[in-house]
Amino acid sequence: MKKMYFALLTLSTLTIALLLALSCLARAQTTKKFEARQLREDFQIARQSLEEGHNGLYRYAKKAELDRTFDEAEKSLDRPMDIYEFYRVMAPTIAAIKCGHTNVTMPPDVREESERLPWLPFDVKVLEYKAYIFRDYANGGTLAGKEIRSINGVPAAQIISTMLAAESGDGDIQTSRQRGISGDFGLNLITLLGFRAPYEVALAGSGSSKSEKVQVAGLKHEDLTKMSKMLFPQDQSSKDFADLKFLDNGQVAYMRYSSFGTTVDEGQAFMKRAFVAIQSKGSRALILDVRGNGGGEDELGKLLFSYLVDTPFEYYDDLIVNKWSFSFFPKYTDDHNDFTIPKGEAELRGDGRVHALNHPNLGLQQPSKPTFTGPIYILINGGSFSTTAEFLSQAHSHQRATFIGEESAGDYYGNTSGTVVKLTLPNTKLGIYLPLVGYYVAVSGNHDAARGVIPDFPVQHTIADLVAGVDRDFELALELARGSAPDCLSGSRKKED
């Protein structure tokens, strides 16, 4: 991860000619125009597939409103378009569903071409709807921390608004959407806004409203990735799905759980080792870091929660699928599986939908031993999604922790996910990710159903802190765990008004 290797490739004249031909072919694919009837056919296939299979299609968007959005989008397909133009119609339409597991993706060859184009040579962070340079690969790092006012003459506010409108996310949660467009900022400039290098970037001047302008040539995605790994190893994802450390002679345990994407057996083994170690150290407080944990195995969220409570609990209230099997959208999947639910695994109920019976998270769940009963401080952000969000809802509903950071990414009462199938639209080859299972978490209260867990201690992140590597979330959690702030050892969140 810390070394950069260079290879010298010697290519024959024939090989070079073939590579150039392939490059030209890829460019031809993205400039190819699709007839209006082809675009409408693909659009109708996507819409009918969603209406057949998506259990939460109207969970956060009213049917009349979503129908109007789809109708208006289809009317706009009244002329030939290339793949980028069609994507700019489809992406905000799909995002209007307000489901973080429902997405539209470019065909692989178009994505590859986009990655060969020069990208904006910065990593960008969008904070409070403003764009900042986080990592500067073009000017020796001198631009890091500066606010972007415009790119190629387009105001940053307009750029961010366009990106957010096309970013899928659960409900009305904005932390996840801002995090998403931060990670894809360079790609979005190409695919959503049609920008091409060179980039003229207006930056906020220091100490005044006057802007400064820089022009940068851009870098290919591959080169940006290599430079990031070499220059900023601290930015790279951890190879470990979880780890455990002890502070203050074991008095404070710090557990980072970055992914539930491991197998249930691996996760279960780690948790058992971790909580045995926490017990043996006599830790009186636990800091649990699930920032950036995008989810994974359903059962692991429940298992982690089971180590934090000492009484039986309900975890899932229901899991629902629209039908026993499907007839329309499977034609556009790779294997044409009709996703028939095996007998005995579910039942058809009076609402006309199919309800799961045997998921391990259904029914009364038992605590796991050794149970940690001390105060817990959970670090959350707009990357805490899916399985992680379910776990957070349970910890919040049971008043089992104090939450620090920013609003989590998943809706409080559940999501639509489970089996997620990829459709390939026949004409444009655009991909649609379609989740089939409606998840309903067994939590109660009057929480806004379209929002995630709101932290008890919100932390405003500044670009200066991010560039400097300052972790305000962890600093506050450690302060609370050490007992240096009022009411820090209550072991429960503050009561909501």
CSV table of C-alpha atoms in Angstrom, one decimal:
chain,number,residue,atom,x,y,z
A,1,MET,CA,0.0,0.0,0.0
A,2,LYS,CA,2.9,2.4,0.7
A,3,LYS,CA,5.0,1.7,-2.4
A,4,MET,CA,4.4,2.6,-6.0
A,5,TYR,CA,5.6,0.3,-8.7
A,6,PHE,CA,6.2,1.3,-12.3
A,7,ALA,CA,6.5,-1.1,-15.2
A,8,LEU,CA,8.0,-0.4,-18.6
A,9,LEU,CA,5.9,-2.1,-21.3
A,10,THR,CA,7.3,-2.7,-24.7
A,11,LEU,CA,4.5,-3.0,-27.3
A,12,SER,CA,4.8,-4.0,-30.9
A,13,THR,CA,3.5,-1.7,-33.6
A,14,LEU,CA,0.6,-4.1,-34.1
A,15,THR,CA,-0.3,-4.1,-30.4
A,16,ILE,CA,-0.3,-0.3,-30.3
A,17,ALA,CA,-2.5,-0.2,-33.4
A,18,LEU,CA,-5.0,-2.6,-31.7
A,19,LEU,CA,-5.1,-0.6,-28.5
A,20,LEU,CA,-5.7,2.6,-30.5
A,21,ALA,CA,-8.5,0.8,-32.4
A,22,LEU,CA,-10.1,-0.3,-29.2
A,23,SER,CA,-9.9,3.2,-27.8
A,24,CYS,CA,-11.6,4.6,-30.8
A,25,LEU,CA,-14.3,1.9,-30.6
A,26,ALA,CA,-15.0,2.8,-26.9
A,27,ARG,CA,-15.3,6.5,-27.9
A,28,ALA,CA,-17.7,5.5,-30.6
A,29,GLN,CA,-19.9,3.6,-28.1
A,30,THR,CA,-20.3,6.7,-25.9
A,31,THR,CA,-21.0,9.1,-28.9
A,32,LYS,CA,-23.5,6.6,-30.4
A,33,LYS,CA,-27.0,8.0,-30.5
A,34,PHE,CA,-30.0,5.9,-29.5
A,35,GLU,CA,-33.3,6.5,-31.2
A,36,ALA,CA,-36.1,7.9,-29.0
A,37,ARG,CA,-38.1,4.6,-29.3
A,38,GLN,CA,-35.1,2.7,-28.0
A,39,LEU,CA,-34.7,5.0,-25.0
A,40,ARG,CA,-38.4,4.8,-24.2
A,41,GLU,CA,-38.3,1.0,-24.5
A,42,ASP,CA,-35.5,0.8,-22.0
A,43,PHE,CA,-37.2,3.4,-19.7
A,44,GLN,CA,-40.4,1.4,-19.7
A,45,ILE,CA,-38.6,-1.8,-18.9
A,46,ALA,CA,-36.9,-0.2,-15.9
A,47,ARG,CA,-40.2,1.3,-14.7
A,48,GLN,CA,-42.2,-2.0,-15.1
A,49,SER,CA,-39.4,-3.9,-13.4
A,50,LEU,CA,-39.4,-1.6,-10.4
A,51,GLU,CA,-43.2,-1.7,-10.2
A,52,GLU,CA,-43.1,-5.5,-10.2
A,53,GLY,CA,-40.2,-6.2,-7.8
A,54,HIS,CA,-39.4,-3.2,-5.6
A,55,ASN,CA,-41.2,-3.8,-2.3
A,56,GLY,CA,-40.5,-0.3,-1.0
A,57,LEU,CA,-41.2,1.7,-4.2
A,58,TYR,CA,-43.6,4.0,-2.4
A,59,ARG,CA,-42.2,3.8,1.0
A,60,TYR,CA,-40.8,7.4,1.0
A,61,ALA,CA,-42.3,8.8,-2.2
A,62,LYS,CA,-46.0,8.9,-2.7
A,63,LYS,CA,-47.2,6.9,-5.7
A,64,ALA,CA,-48.8,10.0,-7.4
A,65,GLU,CA,-45.6,12.0,-7.0
A,66,LEU,CA,-43.3,9.2,-8.3
A,67,ASP,CA,-45.7,8.5,-11.2
A,68,ARG,CA,-45.5,12.1,-12.1
A,69,THR,CA,-41.7,12.1,-12.0
A,70,PHE,CA,-41.5,9.0,-14.2
A,71,ASP,CA,-44.0,10.4,-16.6
A,72,GLU,CA,-42.1,13.6,-17.0
A,73,ALA,CA,-38.8,11.8,-17.5
A,74,GLU,CA,-40.3,9.6,-20.2
A,75,LYS,CA,-41.7,12.6,-22.0
A,76,SER,CA,-38.2,14.1,-22.2
A,77,LEU,CA,-37.1,11.1,-24.3
A,78,ASP,CA,-38.3,12.7,-27.5
A,79,ARG,CA,-35.1,12.8,-29.4
A,80,PRO,CA,-32.0,10.7,-30.1
A,81,MET,CA,-29.6,10.7,-27.1
A,82,ASP,CA,-26.1,9.3,-26.4
A,83,ILE,CA,-25.6,7.1,-23.3
A,84,TYR,CA,-24.6,10.1,-21.1
A,85,GLU,CA,-27.7,12.1,-22.0
A,86,PHE,CA,-29.9,9.1,-21.2
A,87,TYR,CA,-28.0,8.5,-17.9
A,88,ARG,CA,-28.8,12.2,-17.0
A,89,VAL,CA,-32.5,11.4,-17.3
A,90,MET,CA,-32.4,8.0,-15.6
A,91,ALA,CA,-30.2,8.8,-12.6
A,92,PRO,CA,-32.4,11.6,-11.0
A,93,THR,CA,-35.5,9.6,-11.8
A,94,ILE,CA,-34.2,6.5,-10.0
A,95,ALA,CA,-33.0,8.7,-7.1
A,96,ALA,CA,-36.5,10.0,-6.6
A,97,ILE,CA,-37.5,6.6,-5.2
A,98,LYS,CA,-35.4,7.6,-2.1
A,99,CYS,CA,-33.9,4.1,-1.7
A,100,GLY,CA,-30.2,3.8,-1.1
A,101,HIS,CA,-30.1,0.2,-2.5
A,102,THR,CA,-31.7,1.2,-5.9
A,103,ASN,CA,-29.2,2.6,-8.3
A,104,VAL,CA,-28.4,3.1,-12.0
A,105,THR,CA,-25.0,2.4,-13.4
A,106,MET,CA,-23.2,3.0,-16.7
A,107,PRO,CA,-22.4,0.1,-19.0
A,108,PRO,CA,-18.9,-1.3,-18.1
A,109,ASP,CA,-17.3,-0.1,-21.4
A,110,VAL,CA,-18.6,3.4,-20.9
A,111,ARG,CA,-17.4,3.4,-17.3
A,112,GLU,CA,-14.0,2.3,-18.5
A,113,GLU,CA,-13.9,5.1,-21.0
A,114,SER,CA,-14.9,7.6,-18.4
A,115,GLU,CA,-12.0,6.5,-16.3
A,116,ARG,CA,-9.6,7.0,-19.1
A,117,LEU,CA,-10.7,10.7,-19.5
A,118,PRO,CA,-8.8,13.3,-17.4
A,119,TRP,CA,-10.7,13.8,-14.1
A,120,LEU,CA,-10.5,16.8,-11.8
A,121,PRO,CA,-7.2,16.2,-10.0
A,122,PHE,CA,-8.6,16.6,-6.5
A,123,ASP,CA,-10.4,14.6,-3.9
A,124,VAL,CA,-13.4,16.7,-2.9
A,125,LYS,CA,-15.4,16.8,0.3
A,126,VAL,CA,-18.9,18.2,0.2
A,127,LEU,CA,-19.7,19.7,3.7
A,128,GLU,CA,-22.9,21.6,4.4
A,129,TYR,CA,-23.5,21.8,0.7
A,130,LYS,CA,-20.2,23.4,-0.1
A,131,ALA,CA,-17.4,21.7,-2.0
A,132,TYR,CA,-13.8,21.8,-0.7
A,133,ILE,CA,-10.5,20.4,-2.0
A,134,PHE,CA,-9.5,17.6,0.4
A,135,ARG,CA,-6.5,16.2,-1.6
A,136,ASP,CA,-4.7,18.2,-4.2
A,137,TYR,CA,-2.8,16.1,-6.8
A,138,ALA,CA,-2.1,18.9,-9.2
A,139,ASN,CA,-0.4,21.7,-7.3
A,140,GLY,CA,1.7,19.9,-4.7
A,141,GLY,CA,-1.0,20.0,-2.1
A,142,THR,CA,-1.1,23.8,-1.9
A,143,LEU,CA,-4.8,23.9,-2.7
A,144,ALA,CA,-6.0,21.5,-0.1
A,145,GLY,CA,-8.6,23.1,2.2
A,146,LYS,CA,-9.8,25.6,-0.3
A,147,GLU,CA,-13.5,26.0,-1.2
A,148,ILE,CA,-14.5,25.5,-4.8
A,149,ARG,CA,-16.7,28.4,-6.0
A,150,SER,CA,-17.1,27.2,-9.6
A,151,ILE,CA,-15.8,24.8,-12.2
A,152,ASN,CA,-15.7,25.7,-15.9
A,153,GLY,CA,-17.9,28.7,-15.2
A,154,VAL,CA,-20.6,26.7,-13.5
A,155,PRO,CA,-21.3,27.7,-9.8
A,156,ALA,CA,-20.5,25.1,-7.3
A,157,ALA,CA,-24.0,25.3,-5.8
A,158,GLN,CA,-25.5,24.3,-9.2
A,159,ILE,CA,-23.0,21.4,-9.5
A,160,ILE,CA,-23.8,20.1,-6.1
A,161,SER,CA,-27.5,20.4,-6.6
A,162,THR,CA,-27.3,18.4,-9.9
A,163,MET,CA,-25.2,15.7,-8.2
A,164,LEU,CA,-27.5,15.4,-5.2
A,165,ALA,CA,-30.6,15.1,-7.4
A,166,ALA,CA,-29.0,12.0,-9.0
A,167,GLU,CA,-27.6,10.5,-5.8
A,168,SER,CA,-29.7,7.6,-4.4
A,169,GLY,CA,-30.2,7.5,-0.7
A,170,ASP,CA,-32.7,6.4,1.9
A,171,GLY,CA,-35.5,8.7,2.7
A,172,ASP,CA,-34.6,12.3,3.3
A,173,ILE,CA,-31.1,11.7,4.7
A,174,GLN,CA,-28.6,14.2,3.3
A,175,THR,CA,-25.4,13.1,5.1
A,176,SER,CA,-25.3,9.9,2.9
A,177,ARG,CA,-25.9,11.8,-0.3
A,178,GLN,CA,-23.3,14.4,0.4
A,179,ARG,CA,-20.8,11.7,1.3
A,180,GLY,CA,-21.7,9.8,-1.9
A,181,ILE,CA,-21.2,12.8,-4.2
A,182,SER,CA,-17.9,13.6,-2.4
A,183,GLY,CA,-16.5,10.1,-3.4
A,184,ASP,CA,-17.8,10.3,-7.0
A,185,PHE,CA,-17.2,14.0,-7.6
A,186,GLY,CA,-14.7,13.7,-10.4
A,187,LEU,CA,-16.8,11.0,-12.2
A,188,ASN,CA,-20.0,13.0,-11.8
A,189,LEU,CA,-18.5,16.0,-13.4
A,190,ILE,CA,-18.0,13.9,-16.5
A,191,THR,CA,-21.1,11.8,-16.5
A,192,LEU,CA,-23.8,14.1,-15.0
A,193,LEU,CA,-22.5,17.5,-16.0
A,194,GLY,CA,-20.6,16.8,-19.3
A,195,PHE,CA,-17.4,18.5,-18.2
A,196,ARG,CA,-14.1,17.7,-19.9
A,197,ALA,CA,-10.6,18.8,-19.1
A,198,PRO,CA,-9.0,21.2,-18.8
A,199,TYR,CA,-10.8,22.4,-15.7
A,200,GLU,CA,-10.9,26.0,-14.7
A,201,VAL,CA,-11.6,26.1,-11.0
A,202,ALA,CA,-12.5,29.3,-9.1
A,203,LEU,CA,-11.5,29.1,-5.4
A,204,ALA,CA,-12.6,31.2,-2.5
A,205,GLY,CA,-9.8,33.6,-1.6
A,206,SER,CA,-8.4,33.6,1.9
A,207,GLY,CA,-9.8,36.3,4.1
A,208,SER,CA,-12.1,37.9,1.5
A,209,SER,CA,-14.9,37.0,-0.9
A,210,LYS,CA,-12.6,37.5,-3.9
A,211,SER,CA,-11.9,34.3,-5.8
A,212,GLU,CA,-8.7,33.0,-7.3
A,213,LYS,CA,-8.7,30.8,-10.5
A,214,VAL,CA,-6.5,27.9,-11.4
A,215,GLN,CA,-6.5,25.8,-14.5
A,216,VAL,CA,-5.7,22.1,-14.2
A,217,ALA,CA,-5.2,19.5,-17.0
A,218,GLY,CA,-6.7,16.6,-15.1
A,219,LEU,CA,-5.6,13.0,-14.4
A,220,LYS,CA,-6.9,9.6,-15.3
A,221,HIS,CA,-8.7,7.7,-12.6
A,222,GLU,CA,-6.0,5.0,-12.6
A,223,ASP,CA,-3.3,7.7,-11.9
A,224,LEU,CA,-5.4,9.3,-9.2
A,225,THR,CA,-5.8,6.0,-7.5
A,226,LYS,CA,-2.1,5.3,-7.5
A,227,MET,CA,-1.2,8.7,-6.2
A,228,SER,CA,-3.8,8.4,-3.4
A,229,LYS,CA,-2.3,5.1,-2.3
A,230,MET,CA,1.3,6.5,-2.4
A,231,LEU,CA,0.7,9.9,-0.8
A,232,PHE,CA,-2.2,9.3,1.5
A,233,PRO,CA,-2.2,5.7,2.9
A,234,GLN,CA,-4.3,6.9,5.8
A,235,ASP,CA,-7.2,7.4,3.3
A,236,GLN,CA,-7.2,3.7,2.1
A,237,SER,CA,-9.9,1.3,3.4
A,238,SER,CA,-8.7,-1.0,6.1
A,239,LYS,CA,-8.1,-4.7,5.2
A,240,ASP,CA,-9.6,-5.8,8.5
A,241,PHE,CA,-13.4,-5.8,8.8
A,242,ALA,CA,-13.0,-5.1,12.6
A,243,ASP,CA,-10.4,-4.5,15.3
A,244,LEU,CA,-10.3,-3.9,19.0
A,245,LYS,CA,-7.9,-1.7,21.0
A,246,PHE,CA,-7.7,-0.8,24.7
A,247,LEU,CA,-7.0,2.7,26.1
A,248,ASP,CA,-6.2,3.9,29.6
A,249,ASN,CA,-4.9,0.5,30.8
A,250,GLY,CA,-8.0,-1.2,29.5
A,251,GLN,CA,-10.6,1.0,31.1
A,252,VAL,CA,-11.8,2.1,27.7
A,253,ALA,CA,-12.3,-0.3,24.9
A,254,TYR,CA,-12.3,1.0,21.3
A,255,MET,CA,-13.9,-1.3,18.7
A,256,ARG,CA,-13.9,-0.3,15.1
A,257,TYR,CA,-16.4,-2.3,12.9
A,258,SER,CA,-15.9,-1.1,9.3
A,259,SER,CA,-17.9,-3.8,7.5
A,260,PHE,CA,-20.5,-6.5,8.1
A,261,GLY,CA,-19.6,-7.9,4.7
A,262,THR,CA,-17.6,-10.8,6.2
A,263,THR,CA,-19.1,-14.2,6.7
A,264,VAL,CA,-21.3,-14.8,9.7
A,265,ASP,CA,-18.9,-17.3,11.1
A,266,GLU,CA,-15.9,-14.9,10.9
A,267,GLY,CA,-18.0,-12.1,12.4
A,268,GLN,CA,-19.3,-14.3,15.2
A,269,ALA,CA,-15.8,-15.5,16.1
A,270,PHE,CA,-14.4,-11.9,16.2
A,271,MET,CA,-17.2,-10.7,18.5
A,272,LYS,CA,-16.8,-13.6,20.9
A,273,ARG,CA,-13.0,-12.9,21.2
A,274,ALA,CA,-13.6,-9.2,21.5
A,275,PHE,CA,-16.2,-9.3,24.3
A,276,VAL,CA,-14.3,-11.9,26.2
A,277,ALA,CA,-11.2,-9.6,26.0
A,278,ILE,CA,-13.3,-6.6,27.1
A,279,GLN,CA,-14.6,-8.5,30.1
A,280,SER,CA,-11.1,-9.8,31.0
A,281,LYS,CA,-9.7,-6.2,30.9
A,282,GLY,CA,-12.5,-4.9,33.0
A,283,SER,CA,-13.3,-2.1,30.6
A,284,ARG,CA,-15.9,0.3,32.0
A,285,ALA,CA,-16.7,2.0,28.7
A,286,LEU,CA,-16.9,1.0,25.1
A,287,ILE,CA,-16.4,3.3,22.1
A,288,LEU,CA,-17.9,1.6,19.0
A,289,ASP,CA,-16.9,3.1,15.7
A,290,VAL,CA,-19.2,2.2,12.8
A,291,ARG,CA,-18.5,5.2,10.6
A,292,GLY,CA,-18.3,4.2,7.0
A,293,ASN,CA,-19.7,0.8,7.7
A,294,GLY,CA,-22.0,0.3,4.6
A,295,GLY,CA,-23.6,-3.0,5.9
A,296,GLY,CA,-23.4,-6.6,4.9
A,297,GLU,CA,-24.7,-9.8,6.6
A,298,ASP,CA,-28.1,-9.2,8.3
A,299,GLU,CA,-27.3,-11.5,11.1
A,300,LEU,CA,-24.1,-9.8,12.2
A,301,GLY,CA,-25.9,-6.6,13.1
A,302,LYS,CA,-28.2,-8.5,15.4
A,303,LEU,CA,-25.3,-10.5,16.9
A,304,LEU,CA,-23.4,-7.3,17.7
A,305,PHE,CA,-26.5,-5.9,19.4
A,306,SER,CA,-27.0,-9.1,21.4
A,307,TYR,CA,-23.7,-8.5,23.2
A,308,LEU,CA,-24.9,-5.1,24.4
A,309,VAL,CA,-28.2,-6.0,26.1
A,310,ASP,CA,-29.0,-8.4,28.9
A,311,THR,CA,-32.6,-9.2,28.2
A,312,PRO,CA,-34.4,-10.9,25.2
A,313,PHE,CA,-35.4,-8.6,22.4
A,314,GLU,CA,-37.1,-8.5,19.0
A,315,TYR,CA,-34.9,-7.4,16.1
A,316,TYR,CA,-36.9,-7.7,12.9
A,317,ASP,CA,-40.6,-7.2,12.8
A,318,ASP,CA,-41.2,-8.3,9.2
A,319,LEU,CA,-39.6,-9.0,5.9
A,320,ILE,CA,-41.9,-8.7,2.8
A,321,VAL,CA,-41.6,-9.5,-0.9
A,322,ASN,CA,-44.2,-8.6,-3.5
A,323,LYS,CA,-44.7,-12.0,-5.0
A,324,TRP,CA,-43.8,-15.7,-4.7
A,325,SER,CA,-42.0,-15.4,-8.1
A,326,PHE,CA,-41.5,-12.8,-10.8
A,327,SER,CA,-42.3,-12.9,-14.5
A,328,PHE,CA,-41.1,-9.6,-16.0
A,329,PHE,CA,-37.8,-8.3,-14.8
A,330,PRO,CA,-36.0,-11.7,-14.7
A,331,LYS,CA,-35.8,-11.5,-18.5
A,332,TYR,CA,-33.3,-8.7,-18.1
A,333,THR,CA,-31.0,-10.3,-15.6
A,334,ASP,CA,-28.0,-12.4,-16.5
A,335,ASP,CA,-29.3,-15.8,-15.3
A,336,HIS,CA,-33.1,-15.1,-15.8
A,337,ASN,CA,-33.8,-16.5,-12.4
A,338,ASP,CA,-37.5,-16.0,-11.4
A,339,PHE,CA,-36.5,-15.7,-7.7
A,340,THR,CA,-39.1,-18.1,-6.6
A,341,ILE,CA,-39.3,-18.3,-2.8
A,342,PRO,CA,-39.1,-21.9,-1.5
A,343,LYS,CA,-42.2,-23.4,0.2
A,344,GLY,CA,-42.0,-23.1,3.9
A,345,GLU,CA,-39.8,-20.0,3.9
A,346,ALA,CA,-42.7,-17.6,3.6
A,347,GLU,CA,-46.5,-17.2,3.5
A,348,LEU,CA,-49.0,-15.2,1.6
A,349,ARG,CA,-51.0,-12.9,3.9
A,350,GLY,CA,-54.1,-10.8,3.7
A,351,ASP,CA,-52.3,-7.8,2.3
A,352,GLY,CA,-51.6,-9.8,-0.8
A,353,ARG,CA,-47.8,-9.9,-0.2
A,354,VAL,CA,-45.4,-12.6,0.8
A,355,HIS,CA,-43.9,-12.5,4.3
A,356,ALA,CA,-40.7,-14.3,5.4
A,357,LEU,CA,-41.0,-16.9,8.2
A,358,ASN,CA,-37.5,-18.3,8.9
A,359,HIS,CA,-35.0,-15.4,8.8
A,360,PRO,CA,-32.7,-15.8,11.8
A,361,ASN,CA,-33.4,-12.2,12.8
A,362,LEU,CA,-37.1,-12.8,13.2
A,363,GLY,CA,-38.6,-13.8,16.5
A,364,LEU,CA,-37.4,-13.4,20.1
A,365,GLN,CA,-33.6,-13.1,20.3
A,366,GLN,CA,-31.4,-13.9,23.2
A,367,PRO,CA,-28.5,-11.9,24.7
A,368,SER,CA,-25.0,-13.2,24.0
A,369,LYS,CA,-22.4,-13.8,26.7
A,370,PRO,CA,-20.3,-12.1,27.9
A,371,THR,CA,-22.7,-9.2,27.8
A,372,PHE,CA,-21.2,-5.7,28.0
A,373,THR,CA,-23.5,-3.6,30.3
A,374,GLY,CA,-21.4,-0.5,30.7
A,375,PRO,CA,-21.8,2.9,28.9
A,376,ILE,CA,-21.4,2.8,25.1
A,377,TYR,CA,-20.4,5.7,22.8
A,378,ILE,CA,-21.2,5.0,19.1
A,379,LEU,CA,-19.5,7.0,16.3
A,380,ILE,CA,-21.8,7.3,13.3
A,381,ASN,CA,-21.8,9.1,9.9
A,382,GLY,CA,-23.4,9.2,6.5
A,383,GLY,CA,-21.7,6.0,5.6
A,384,SER,CA,-23.4,4.0,8.4
A,385,PHE,CA,-25.9,2.2,6.2
A,386,SER,CA,-28.0,-0.9,5.7
A,387,THR,CA,-27.2,-3.6,8.2
A,388,THR,CA,-25.4,-1.0,10.3
A,389,ALA,CA,-28.4,1.3,10.3
A,390,GLU,CA,-30.6,-1.5,11.5
A,391,PHE,CA,-28.2,-2.1,14.4
A,392,LEU,CA,-28.1,1.6,15.2
A,393,SER,CA,-31.9,1.8,15.3
A,394,GLN,CA,-32.0,-1.0,17.8
A,395,ALA,CA,-29.3,0.6,20.0
A,396,HIS,CA,-31.1,3.9,19.8
A,397,SER,CA,-34.6,2.5,20.5
A,398,HIS,CA,-33.3,0.6,23.5
A,399,GLN,CA,-31.5,3.8,24.7
A,400,ARG,CA,-28.4,1.7,24.9
A,401,ALA,CA,-25.8,4.2,23.7
A,402,THR,CA,-24.8,7.8,23.3
A,403,PHE,CA,-24.4,8.7,19.6
A,404,ILE,CA,-21.7,11.0,18.3
A,405,GLY,CA,-21.0,12.3,14.8
A,406,GLU,CA,-23.5,12.9,12.1
A,407,GLU,CA,-26.8,11.4,11.0
A,408,SER,CA,-26.6,7.8,9.9
A,409,ALA,CA,-27.4,6.8,6.3
A,410,GLY,CA,-30.2,4.3,6.8
A,411,ASP,CA,-33.8,4.9,7.5
A,412,TYR,CA,-34.8,4.3,11.2
A,413,TYR,CA,-37.5,1.7,10.7
A,414,GLY,CA,-35.9,-0.4,7.9
A,415,ASN,CA,-35.0,-0.4,4.2
A,416,THR,CA,-35.5,-2.3,1.0
A,417,SER,CA,-32.6,-4.5,0.2
A,418,GLY,CA,-31.9,-8.3,0.8
A,419,THR,CA,-31.8,-9.8,-2.6
A,420,VAL,CA,-30.6,-7.1,-5.0
A,421,VAL,CA,-30.7,-8.0,-8.7
A,422,LYS,CA,-29.0,-6.2,-11.6
A,423,LEU,CA,-31.0,-5.6,-14.7
A,424,THR,CA,-29.3,-4.7,-18.0
A,425,LEU,CA,-31.5,-2.6,-20.3
A,426,PRO,CA,-31.4,-4.2,-23.8
A,427,ASN,CA,-30.7,-1.1,-25.9
A,428,THR,CA,-28.5,1.2,-23.9
A,429,LYS,CA,-27.0,-1.5,-21.6
A,430,LEU,CA,-27.5,0.8,-18.6
A,431,GLY,CA,-27.6,-1.2,-15.4
A,432,ILE,CA,-30.4,-0.9,-12.8
A,433,TYR,CA,-30.0,-2.4,-9.3
A,434,LEU,CA,-33.3,-3.5,-8.0
A,435,PRO,CA,-33.8,-4.6,-4.3
A,436,LEU,CA,-36.7,-7.1,-3.6
A,437,VAL,CA,-37.1,-7.4,0.1
A,438,GLY,CA,-38.8,-4.9,2.4
A,439,TYR,CA,-37.1,-4.9,5.9
A,440,TYR,CA,-39.0,-3.7,9.0
A,441,VAL,CA,-37.0,-3.3,12.2
A,442,ALA,CA,-38.7,-4.0,15.5
A,443,VAL,CA,-38.3,-0.5,17.0
A,444,SER,CA,-40.9,1.8,18.3
A,445,GLY,CA,-41.4,5.5,19.0
A,446,ASN,CA,-42.2,8.6,17.0
A,447,HIS,CA,-38.9,8.9,15.1
A,448,ASP,CA,-39.2,10.5,11.6
A,449,ALA,CA,-39.4,7.4,9.4
A,450,ALA,CA,-37.5,9.1,6.5
A,451,ARG,CA,-34.5,9.9,8.7
A,452,GLY,CA,-31.6,8.0,10.3
A,453,VAL,CA,-30.3,8.0,13.8
A,454,ILE,CA,-29.6,11.6,14.9
A,455,PRO,CA,-26.5,11.9,17.1
A,456,ASP,CA,-26.9,13.1,20.7
A,457,PHE,CA,-23.7,15.0,20.1
A,458,PRO,CA,-23.5,16.3,16.5
A,459,VAL,CA,-20.0,17.1,15.4
A,460,GLN,CA,-19.5,19.7,12.7
A,461,HIS,CA,-16.6,18.6,10.5
A,462,THR,CA,-14.5,21.3,8.9
A,463,ILE,CA,-12.2,20.9,5.9
A,464,ALA,CA,-9.3,22.1,8.0
A,465,ASP,CA,-9.8,19.2,10.5
A,466,LEU,CA,-10.2,16.7,7.7
A,467,VAL,CA,-7.0,17.8,5.9
A,468,ALA,CA,-5.1,17.8,9.2
A,469,GLY,CA,-6.4,14.4,10.1
A,470,VAL,CA,-8.1,15.6,13.3
A,471,ASP,CA,-10.9,13.2,14.5
A,472,ARG,CA,-13.3,15.3,16.5
A,473,ASP,CA,-15.8,12.4,16.8
A,474,PHE,CA,-13.3,10.1,18.5
A,475,GLU,CA,-11.9,12.9,20.7
A,476,LEU,CA,-15.3,13.7,22.1
A,477,ALA,CA,-16.1,10.0,22.6
A,478,LEU,CA,-12.9,9.5,24.5
A,479,GLU,CA,-13.6,12.6,26.6
A,480,LEU,CA,-17.0,11.3,27.5
A,481,ALA,CA,-15.8,7.8,28.2
A,482,ARG,CA,-13.1,9.1,30.5
A,483,GLY,CA,-15.7,10.8,32.5
A,484,SER,CA,-14.6,14.4,31.9
A,485,ALA,CA,-18.0,15.6,30.7
A,486,PRO,CA,-21.4,15.9,32.5
A,487,ASP,CA,-23.6,12.8,32.6
A,488,CYS,CA,-21.0,10.9,30.7
A,489,LEU,CA,-21.4,7.6,32.4
A,490,SER,CA,-25.2,7.2,32.3
A,491,GLY,CA,-24.9,4.4,29.8
A,492,SER,CA,-27.9,5.8,27.9
A,493,ARG,CA,-28.6,8.5,25.3
A,494,LYS,CA,-30.1,11.8,26.4
A,495,LYS,CA,-33.9,11.8,26.3
A,496,GLU,CA,-35.4,13.4,23.3
A,497,ASP,CA,-37.7,16.4,23.7
